């Protein structure tokens, strides 16, 4: 089976992008990172991608002002130019329109630093601490027009520890992100994920719980 051509969309440091690049170095991994695309020319991840020998492109949203359709048209053209089959958002800080999202339905993934449906949006670690959450984590999900709301492909959890700072918690969650994003992409690239009634099935069964039974710290 040929490997799926994946674009990773970034806006910043790109550590999840790096985890996907690392996973895809294995020739038996079902996806190859065909493109890293950033909406910011100064995204640190571009240097990392370049050093790994991955093709990079920049489509700067600022060039389009308020013309979101124009920006997305340029994104789409770039993805088509590189014959991209699956798109992974990895710290991509632009909201995408329903039109764009629907065009990529079932082929557009995101990683969110919380156990969805809890803590959608920004500042998830701070909000988890403020809420007194005992368990926190990360989610790989399909993107739907409503933000942070698509079918859940994979999750991983960490314990919230006494005295945790936002930074310490974020660092432990990030490790989980780097583990579950390659796993989620693998399942999708292998065509093993099916969405039924808004929920993901893997090989026709409910998604296996990727979190440890007793969440580890
Ligand atoms: C990650 O925490 C990811 O979950 C969120 O944005 C952050 C991106 O970090 N969507 P990185 O650029 O992958 O290091």
CSV table of C-alpha atoms and ligand atoms in Angstrom, one decimal:
chain,number,residue,atom,x,y,z
A,1,UNK,CA,0.0,0.0,0.0
A,2,UNK,CA,1.4,3.4,-0.9
A,3,UNK,CA,2.1,5.8,1.9
A,4,UNK,CA,-0.4,8.7,2.3
A,5,UNK,CA,1.0,12.1,1.5
A,6,UNK,CA,0.6,14.3,4.5
A,7,UNK,CA,0.9,18.0,5.0
A,8,UNK,CA,1.6,19.3,8.6
A,9,UNK,CA,0.3,22.9,9.1
A,10,UNK,CA,2.1,24.9,11.8
A,11,UNK,CA,2.4,28.4,13.1
A,12,UNK,CA,5.1,28.0,15.7
A,13,UNK,CA,7.8,25.8,17.2
A,14,UNK,CA,6.5,22.6,15.6
A,15,UNK,CA,7.3,19.9,18.2
A,16,UNK,CA,4.2,17.9,17.2
A,17,UNK,CA,5.3,18.3,13.5
A,18,UNK,CA,8.8,17.0,14.6
A,19,UNK,CA,7.1,13.9,16.2
A,20,UNK,CA,5.2,13.2,13.0
A,21,UNK,CA,8.4,13.6,10.9
A,22,UNK,CA,10.2,11.2,13.3
A,23,UNK,CA,7.5,8.6,13.1
A,24,UNK,CA,7.3,8.8,9.3
A,25,UNK,CA,11.1,8.1,9.0
A,26,UNK,CA,10.1,4.5,9.5
A,27,UNK,CA,9.4,3.2,6.0
A,28,UNK,CA,6.7,0.9,7.3
A,29,UNK,CA,4.8,4.0,8.7
A,30,UNK,CA,1.7,4.4,6.4
A,31,UNK,CA,2.2,8.1,5.9
A,32,UNK,CA,5.0,10.3,4.6
A,33,UNK,CA,5.3,14.0,5.4
A,34,UNK,CA,5.2,15.5,2.0
A,35,UNK,CA,4.9,19.1,3.1
A,36,UNK,CA,5.2,21.4,6.1
A,37,UNK,CA,3.2,24.5,5.6
A,38,UNK,CA,3.3,27.6,7.9
A,39,UNK,CA,1.2,30.7,7.9
A,40,UNK,CA,4.1,32.5,9.5
A,41,UNK,CA,7.5,32.9,7.9
A,42,UNK,CA,9.2,33.1,11.3
A,43,UNK,CA,7.7,29.8,12.6
A,44,UNK,CA,10.6,27.9,14.3
A,45,UNK,CA,9.2,24.6,13.0
A,46,UNK,CA,10.2,25.6,9.5
A,47,UNK,CA,13.9,25.3,10.4
A,48,UNK,CA,13.3,21.9,12.0
A,49,UNK,CA,11.4,20.7,8.9
A,50,UNK,CA,14.1,22.0,6.6
A,51,UNK,CA,16.9,20.3,8.6
A,52,UNK,CA,15.0,17.1,8.3
A,53,UNK,CA,14.9,17.5,4.6
A,54,UNK,CA,11.1,18.1,4.4
A,55,UNK,CA,9.6,20.4,1.7
A,56,UNK,CA,8.3,23.6,3.3
A,57,UNK,CA,6.0,26.3,2.1
A,58,UNK,CA,4.8,29.6,3.7
A,59,UNK,CA,1.3,31.0,3.0
A,60,UNK,CA,1.2,34.2,5.1
A,61,UNK,CA,-2.3,35.0,6.2
A,62,UNK,CA,-1.3,38.6,6.7
A,63,UNK,CA,-0.9,39.0,2.9
A,64,UNK,CA,-4.6,38.4,2.6
A,65,UNK,CA,-5.8,40.9,5.2
A,66,UNK,CA,-9.4,40.1,6.0
A,67,UNK,CA,-9.8,37.9,2.9
A,68,UNK,CA,-10.0,34.5,4.6
A,69,UNK,CA,-11.4,32.9,1.4
A,70,UNK,CA,-8.3,34.2,-0.5
A,71,UNK,CA,-6.0,32.8,2.2
A,72,UNK,CA,-7.7,29.4,2.2
A,73,UNK,CA,-7.7,29.3,-1.6
A,74,UNK,CA,-3.9,29.8,-1.5
A,75,UNK,CA,-3.7,27.0,1.2
A,76,UNK,CA,-5.8,24.7,-1.0
A,77,UNK,CA,-3.7,25.4,-4.1
A,78,UNK,CA,-0.5,24.7,-2.1
A,79,UNK,CA,-1.9,21.4,-0.8
A,80,UNK,CA,-2.9,20.4,-4.3
A,81,UNK,CA,0.4,21.3,-5.7
A,82,UNK,CA,2.0,18.8,-3.4
A,83,UNK,CA,-0.7,16.2,-4.0
A,84,UNK,CA,-1.5,16.1,-0.3
A,85,UNK,CA,-4.0,13.5,0.9
A,86,UNK,CA,-4.2,14.1,4.6
A,87,UNK,CA,-3.7,17.4,6.6
A,88,UNK,CA,-2.5,17.5,10.2
A,89,UNK,CA,-2.9,20.7,12.1
A,90,UNK,CA,-0.2,21.0,14.6
A,91,UNK,CA,-0.3,24.3,16.5
A,92,UNK,CA,-1.8,26.0,13.4
A,93,UNK,CA,-3.3,29.2,14.8
A,94,UNK,CA,-5.8,30.1,12.2
A,95,UNK,CA,-9.5,29.2,12.2
A,96,UNK,CA,-10.5,27.4,9.1
A,97,UNK,CA,-13.9,28.0,7.4
A,98,UNK,CA,-16.6,25.4,7.2
A,99,UNK,CA,-16.1,25.3,3.5
A,100,UNK,CA,-12.4,24.4,3.8
A,101,UNK,CA,-13.0,21.9,6.7
A,102,UNK,CA,-15.8,20.2,4.8
A,103,UNK,CA,-13.7,19.8,1.7
A,104,UNK,CA,-11.2,17.9,3.8
A,105,UNK,CA,-13.7,16.0,5.9
A,106,UNK,CA,-12.2,12.7,7.3
A,107,UNK,CA,-8.8,13.8,6.1
A,108,UNK,CA,-8.1,16.8,8.4
A,109,UNK,CA,-6.7,16.1,11.9
A,110,UNK,CA,-5.9,18.3,14.8
A,111,UNK,CA,-4.2,17.8,18.2
A,112,UNK,CA,-5.7,19.6,21.2
A,113,UNK,CA,-3.9,19.9,24.5
A,114,UNK,CA,-6.8,18.7,26.7
A,115,UNK,CA,-9.1,15.8,27.1
A,116,UNK,CA,-11.9,16.9,24.8
A,117,UNK,CA,-14.7,17.7,25.2
A,118,UNK,CA,-13.2,19.4,28.3
A,119,UNK,CA,-11.3,22.6,27.9
A,120,UNK,CA,-11.9,23.5,24.3
A,121,UNK,CA,-10.0,26.7,23.1
A,122,UNK,CA,-6.9,28.3,24.5
A,123,UNK,CA,-5.0,28.2,27.8
A,124,UNK,CA,-6.1,24.7,28.5
A,125,UNK,CA,-3.4,23.9,31.1
A,126,UNK,CA,-4.1,27.0,33.1
A,127,UNK,CA,-7.9,26.3,33.0
A,128,UNK,CA,-7.4,22.7,34.0
A,129,UNK,CA,-5.4,23.8,37.0
A,130,UNK,CA,-7.9,26.5,37.9
A,131,UNK,CA,-10.8,23.9,37.6
A,132,UNK,CA,-9.0,21.5,40.0
A,133,UNK,CA,-8.9,18.8,37.3
A,134,UNK,CA,-7.2,15.6,38.6
A,135,UNK,CA,-6.6,14.2,35.2
A,136,UNK,CA,-5.6,16.1,32.0
A,137,UNK,CA,-4.2,15.2,28.7
A,138,UNK,CA,-4.4,15.6,24.9
A,139,UNK,CA,-6.7,14.6,22.1
A,140,UNK,CA,-6.2,13.8,18.4
A,141,UNK,CA,-9.5,14.4,16.5
A,142,UNK,CA,-11.0,15.0,13.1
A,143,UNK,CA,-11.6,18.7,12.4
A,144,UNK,CA,-15.2,19.8,12.0
A,145,UNK,CA,-16.4,23.4,11.5
A,146,UNK,CA,-17.1,23.8,15.2
A,147,UNK,CA,-13.8,24.4,17.0
A,148,UNK,CA,-12.3,21.5,19.0
A,149,UNK,CA,-15.4,19.4,18.5
A,150,UNK,CA,-14.7,16.7,15.9
A,151,UNK,CA,-14.8,12.9,16.4
A,152,UNK,CA,-12.0,11.7,18.8
A,153,UNK,CA,-9.4,9.5,17.3
A,154,UNK,CA,-7.0,9.1,20.2
A,155,UNK,CA,-6.4,10.4,23.7
A,156,UNK,CA,-3.8,10.2,26.3
A,157,UNK,CA,-4.0,11.3,30.0
A,158,UNK,CA,-1.6,12.5,32.7
A,159,UNK,CA,-2.3,13.0,36.4
A,160,UNK,CA,-2.4,16.5,37.6
A,161,UNK,CA,0.1,16.6,40.5
A,162,UNK,CA,0.0,18.6,43.7
A,163,UNK,CA,1.8,21.9,43.2
A,164,UNK,CA,1.8,21.6,39.4
A,165,UNK,CA,2.6,24.7,37.5
A,166,UNK,CA,1.1,25.5,34.1
A,167,UNK,CA,4.5,24.9,32.5
A,168,UNK,CA,5.2,21.5,34.3
A,169,UNK,CA,1.7,20.3,33.3
A,170,UNK,CA,2.1,21.5,29.8
A,171,UNK,CA,5.4,19.7,29.4
A,172,UNK,CA,4.0,16.4,30.6
A,173,UNK,CA,0.9,16.8,28.3
A,174,UNK,CA,3.3,17.6,25.4
A,175,UNK,CA,5.0,14.3,25.8
A,176,UNK,CA,1.6,12.6,25.5
A,177,UNK,CA,0.9,14.7,22.4
A,178,UNK,CA,4.1,13.5,20.7
A,179,UNK,CA,3.0,9.9,21.4
A,180,UNK,CA,-0.6,10.0,20.3
A,181,UNK,CA,-0.4,12.2,17.2
A,182,UNK,CA,1.7,9.7,15.3
A,183,UNK,CA,-0.6,6.9,16.5
A,184,UNK,CA,-3.8,8.8,15.4
A,185,UNK,CA,-2.3,9.6,12.0
A,186,UNK,CA,-1.2,6.0,11.5
A,187,UNK,CA,-4.7,4.7,12.1
A,188,UNK,CA,-6.2,7.2,9.7
A,189,UNK,CA,-3.6,6.7,7.0
A,190,UNK,CA,-4.2,2.9,7.2
A,191,UNK,CA,-7.9,3.6,6.6
A,192,UNK,CA,-8.9,1.9,9.8
A,193,UNK,CA,-10.9,4.8,11.3
A,194,UNK,CA,-14.6,5.2,10.5
A,195,UNK,CA,-16.9,7.9,11.8
A,196,UNK,CA,-20.3,6.6,12.9
A,197,UNK,CA,-22.8,8.9,14.6
A,198,UNK,CA,-20.0,11.4,15.3
A,199,UNK,CA,-17.8,8.8,17.0
A,200,UNK,CA,-14.7,7.1,15.7
A,201,UNK,CA,-14.5,3.3,15.3
A,202,UNK,CA,-11.2,1.6,14.7
A,203,UNK,CA,-11.4,-1.6,12.7
A,204,UNK,CA,-15.2,-1.3,13.3
A,205,UNK,CA,-14.9,-1.3,17.1
A,206,UNK,CA,-15.0,1.6,19.6
A,207,UNK,CA,-11.6,3.3,19.8
A,208,UNK,CA,-9.2,1.5,22.1
A,209,UNK,CA,-8.4,3.6,25.2
A,210,UNK,CA,-4.9,4.8,24.5
A,211,UNK,CA,-4.7,6.2,28.0
A,212,UNK,CA,-3.2,4.0,30.7
A,213,UNK,CA,-5.8,2.4,33.0
A,214,UNK,CA,-4.3,4.3,36.0
A,215,UNK,CA,-3.2,7.6,34.4
A,216,UNK,CA,0.5,8.0,34.9
A,217,UNK,CA,2.1,11.3,35.8
B,1,LIG,C1,0.4,22.0,21.1
B,1,LIG,O1,0.2,22.0,22.5
B,1,LIG,C2,-0.9,21.5,20.4
B,1,LIG,O2,-1.6,20.7,21.2
B,1,LIG,C3,-1.6,22.8,20.3
B,1,LIG,O3,-0.6,23.8,20.0
B,1,LIG,C4,0.6,23.3,20.5
B,1,LIG,C5,1.6,23.3,19.4
B,1,LIG,O4,2.9,23.0,19.8
B,1,LIG,N1,-2.6,22.7,19.2
B,1,LIG,P1,4.0,22.5,18.8
B,1,LIG,O5,4.1,23.7,17.8
B,1,LIG,O6,3.5,21.3,18.1
B,1,LIG,O7,5.2,22.4,19.6
